[in-house]
CSV table of C-alpha atoms in Angstrom, one decimal:
chain,number,residue,atom,x,y,z
A,508,UNK,CA,100.1,66.8,109.3
A,509,UNK,CA,102.3,67.6,106.4
A,510,UNK,CA,99.1,68.6,104.6
A,511,UNK,CA,98.8,71.4,107.2
A,512,UNK,CA,102.4,72.4,106.9
A,513,UNK,CA,102.2,72.7,102.8
A,514,UNK,CA,98.9,74.6,103.3
A,515,UNK,CA,100.3,77.1,106.0
A,516,UNK,CA,103.3,77.5,103.9
A,517,UNK,CA,101.3,78.6,100.7
A,518,UNK,CA,99.0,80.8,102.9
A,519,UNK,CA,102.2,82.7,104.7
A,520,UNK,CA,103.2,83.2,100.8
A,521,UNK,CA,100.0,84.8,100.0
A,522,UNK,CA,100.0,87.0,102.9
A,523,UNK,CA,103.5,88.1,101.9
A,524,UNK,CA,102.2,88.6,98.2
A,525,UNK,CA,99.2,90.4,99.2
A,526,UNK,CA,101.4,92.9,101.4
A,527,UNK,CA,103.9,93.3,98.6
A,528,UNK,CA,101.2,94.0,96.0
A,529,UNK,CA,99.5,96.6,97.8
A,530,UNK,CA,102.7,98.4,99.1
A,531,UNK,CA,103.9,98.4,95.6
A,532,UNK,CA,100.6,99.9,94.3
A,533,UNK,CA,100.5,102.5,96.7
A,534,UNK,CA,104.0,103.6,96.2
A,535,UNK,CA,103.6,103.9,92.6
A,536,UNK,CA,100.6,105.8,92.9
A,537,UNK,CA,102.4,108.5,95.2
A,538,UNK,CA,105.6,108.4,92.9
A,539,UNK,CA,103.2,109.3,90.0
A,540,UNK,CA,101.4,111.6,91.9
A,541,UNK,CA,104.6,113.6,93.1
A,542,UNK,CA,105.8,113.4,89.8
A,543,UNK,CA,103.1,114.7,88.0
A,544,UNK,CA,102.9,117.9,90.5
A,545,UNK,CA,106.7,118.5,89.7
A,546,UNK,CA,107.1,117.9,86.0
A,547,UNK,CA,103.4,119.4,85.0
A,548,UNK,CA,102.7,121.9,87.8
A,549,UNK,CA,99.5,120.2,88.7
A,550,UNK,CA,97.7,117.2,89.8
A,551,UNK,CA,94.1,116.3,88.9
A,552,UNK,CA,92.6,113.3,90.6
A,553,UNK,CA,89.3,113.4,89.4
A,554,UNK,CA,86.3,111.7,91.3
A,555,UNK,CA,87.7,109.7,94.1
A,556,UNK,CA,84.9,107.1,94.0
A,557,UNK,CA,86.0,106.3,90.3
A,558,UNK,CA,89.6,106.4,91.4
A,559,UNK,CA,89.4,104.0,94.2
A,560,UNK,CA,87.2,101.5,92.5
A,561,UNK,CA,89.6,101.5,89.9
A,562,UNK,CA,92.9,100.9,92.1
A,563,UNK,CA,91.1,98.3,94.1
A,564,UNK,CA,90.3,96.2,90.9
A,565,UNK,CA,93.7,96.6,89.6
A,566,UNK,CA,95.5,95.7,93.1
A,567,UNK,CA,93.0,92.4,92.9
A,568,UNK,CA,94.4,91.8,89.2
A,569,UNK,CA,97.9,92.3,90.1
A,570,UNK,CA,97.6,90.2,93.2
A,571,UNK,CA,96.1,87.3,91.0
A,572,UNK,CA,98.8,87.9,88.5
A,573,UNK,CA,101.4,87.4,91.5
A,574,UNK,CA,99.6,84.3,92.7
A,575,UNK,CA,99.9,82.8,89.0
A,576,UNK,CA,103.5,83.8,89.1
A,577,UNK,CA,104.0,82.1,92.6
A,578,UNK,CA,102.1,79.0,91.3
A,579,UNK,CA,104.3,78.7,88.3
A,580,UNK,CA,107.5,78.9,90.4
A,581,UNK,CA,106.2,76.4,93.0
A,582,UNK,CA,105.2,74.1,90.0
A,583,UNK,CA,108.4,74.5,88.0
A,584,UNK,CA,111.7,73.7,90.3
A,585,UNK,CA,113.8,75.4,87.9
A,586,UNK,CA,114.1,79.2,88.9
A,587,UNK,CA,115.3,80.4,85.4
A,588,UNK,CA,112.1,78.8,83.6
A,589,UNK,CA,109.5,80.1,86.2
A,590,UNK,CA,111.3,83.8,86.0
A,591,UNK,CA,111.4,83.9,82.3
A,592,UNK,CA,107.7,82.9,82.0
A,593,UNK,CA,106.8,85.5,84.6
A,594,UNK,CA,108.5,88.3,82.8
A,595,UNK,CA,107.0,87.1,79.6
A,596,UNK,CA,103.4,87.3,81.2
A,597,UNK,CA,104.2,90.8,82.6
A,598,UNK,CA,105.5,91.8,78.9
A,599,UNK,CA,102.1,90.6,77.8
A,600,UNK,CA,103.7,88.1,75.6
A,601,UNK,CA,101.0,85.7,76.5
A,602,UNK,CA,98.5,87.8,73.9
A,603,UNK,CA,100.7,85.8,71.2
A,604,UNK,CA,99.7,82.6,72.8
A,605,UNK,CA,95.9,83.9,73.2
A,606,UNK,CA,96.0,85.0,69.5
A,607,UNK,CA,97.1,81.5,68.4
A,608,UNK,CA,94.5,79.6,70.5
A,609,UNK,CA,91.7,82.0,69.2
A,610,UNK,CA,92.8,81.3,65.7
A,611,UNK,CA,92.9,77.6,66.3
A,612,UNK,CA,89.5,77.8,67.8
A,613,UNK,CA,88.0,79.7,64.8
A,614,UNK,CA,89.5,77.3,62.2
A,615,UNK,CA,88.6,74.2,64.0
A,616,UNK,CA,85.1,75.1,65.1
A,617,UNK,CA,84.2,78.6,63.2
A,618,UNK,CA,83.6,80.3,66.3
A,619,UNK,CA,85.0,83.5,67.3
A,620,UNK,CA,86.2,83.8,71.0
A,621,UNK,CA,87.7,86.4,72.8
A,622,UNK,CA,90.2,84.8,75.5
A,623,UNK,CA,92.0,88.0,76.3
A,624,UNK,CA,89.3,89.5,78.4
A,625,UNK,CA,88.7,86.3,80.4
A,626,UNK,CA,92.5,86.3,81.5
A,627,UNK,CA,94.1,88.4,84.2
A,628,UNK,CA,96.9,90.0,81.8
A,629,UNK,CA,94.0,90.9,79.7
A,630,UNK,CA,91.8,92.5,82.2
A,631,UNK,CA,94.8,94.3,83.4
A,632,UNK,CA,95.8,95.7,80.0
A,633,UNK,CA,92.1,96.5,78.7
A,634,UNK,CA,90.5,97.6,82.1
A,635,UNK,CA,89.8,101.6,81.5
A,636,UNK,CA,90.0,104.0,84.6
A,637,UNK,CA,86.4,105.5,83.9
A,638,UNK,CA,85.1,101.9,83.3
A,639,UNK,CA,81.7,100.8,83.9
A,640,UNK,CA,80.6,98.8,87.2
A,641,UNK,CA,79.9,95.8,84.8
A,642,UNK,CA,83.7,95.8,83.7
A,643,UNK,CA,84.8,96.3,87.0
A,644,UNK,CA,82.9,93.5,88.4
A,645,UNK,CA,84.1,91.2,85.7
A,646,UNK,CA,87.8,92.0,86.0
A,647,UNK,CA,87.2,91.3,89.8
A,648,UNK,CA,85.5,88.0,89.2
A,649,UNK,CA,88.4,86.9,86.6
A,650,UNK,CA,90.8,87.9,89.4
A,651,UNK,CA,89.1,85.7,92.1
A,652,UNK,CA,88.8,82.6,89.9
A,653,UNK,CA,92.1,82.9,89.0
A,654,UNK,CA,93.3,83.5,92.5
A,655,UNK,CA,91.6,80.6,94.0
A,656,UNK,CA,92.4,78.4,91.0
A,657,UNK,CA,96.1,78.8,91.2
A,658,UNK,CA,96.1,78.9,95.2
A,659,UNK,CA,94.7,75.4,95.3
A,660,UNK,CA,97.1,74.3,92.5
A,661,UNK,CA,100.1,75.7,94.6
A,662,UNK,CA,98.6,74.0,97.9
A,663,UNK,CA,98.1,70.7,95.6
A,664,UNK,CA,101.8,70.7,94.4
A,665,UNK,CA,103.2,71.3,97.8
A,666,UNK,CA,101.3,68.4,99.2
A,667,UNK,CA,102.5,66.2,96.7
A,668,UNK,CA,105.9,67.2,97.1
A,669,UNK,CA,105.8,66.6,100.8
A,670,UNK,CA,104.4,62.9,100.2
A,671,UNK,CA,107.4,62.1,98.1
């Protein structure tokens, strides 16, 4: 029974985070559009299909980032440490960590790897608005995989806490 309660609690957090992510993105787009009209005197959107695909993938990536932050907050009971890690992730400080890991793999195995393109923060940073459908699909896949993994981790941590 406690497992069902912990899973329900995680899923209610998922719903809240998804609503927050979508609303924040929509409000940010509207503010940007109004600001462009006010300050530059014009608003040029371009092809709506490209914009909608890009915005949808960015919302998915930001939702996955929010799920990662939620999982970190659940795993680490200390709010100060979890929020510091979340801020560092949002500031792209993880790029330093990825660079160190890539350099370590290169020195150990003499192989060049690109971890950044396989992470949520890297996909958020490097996804282009006029990107190919391949890039959009790859970024969506990264978001879904990270979202599922960190949701599962969150549910398992809640279950373990309930057992104690």
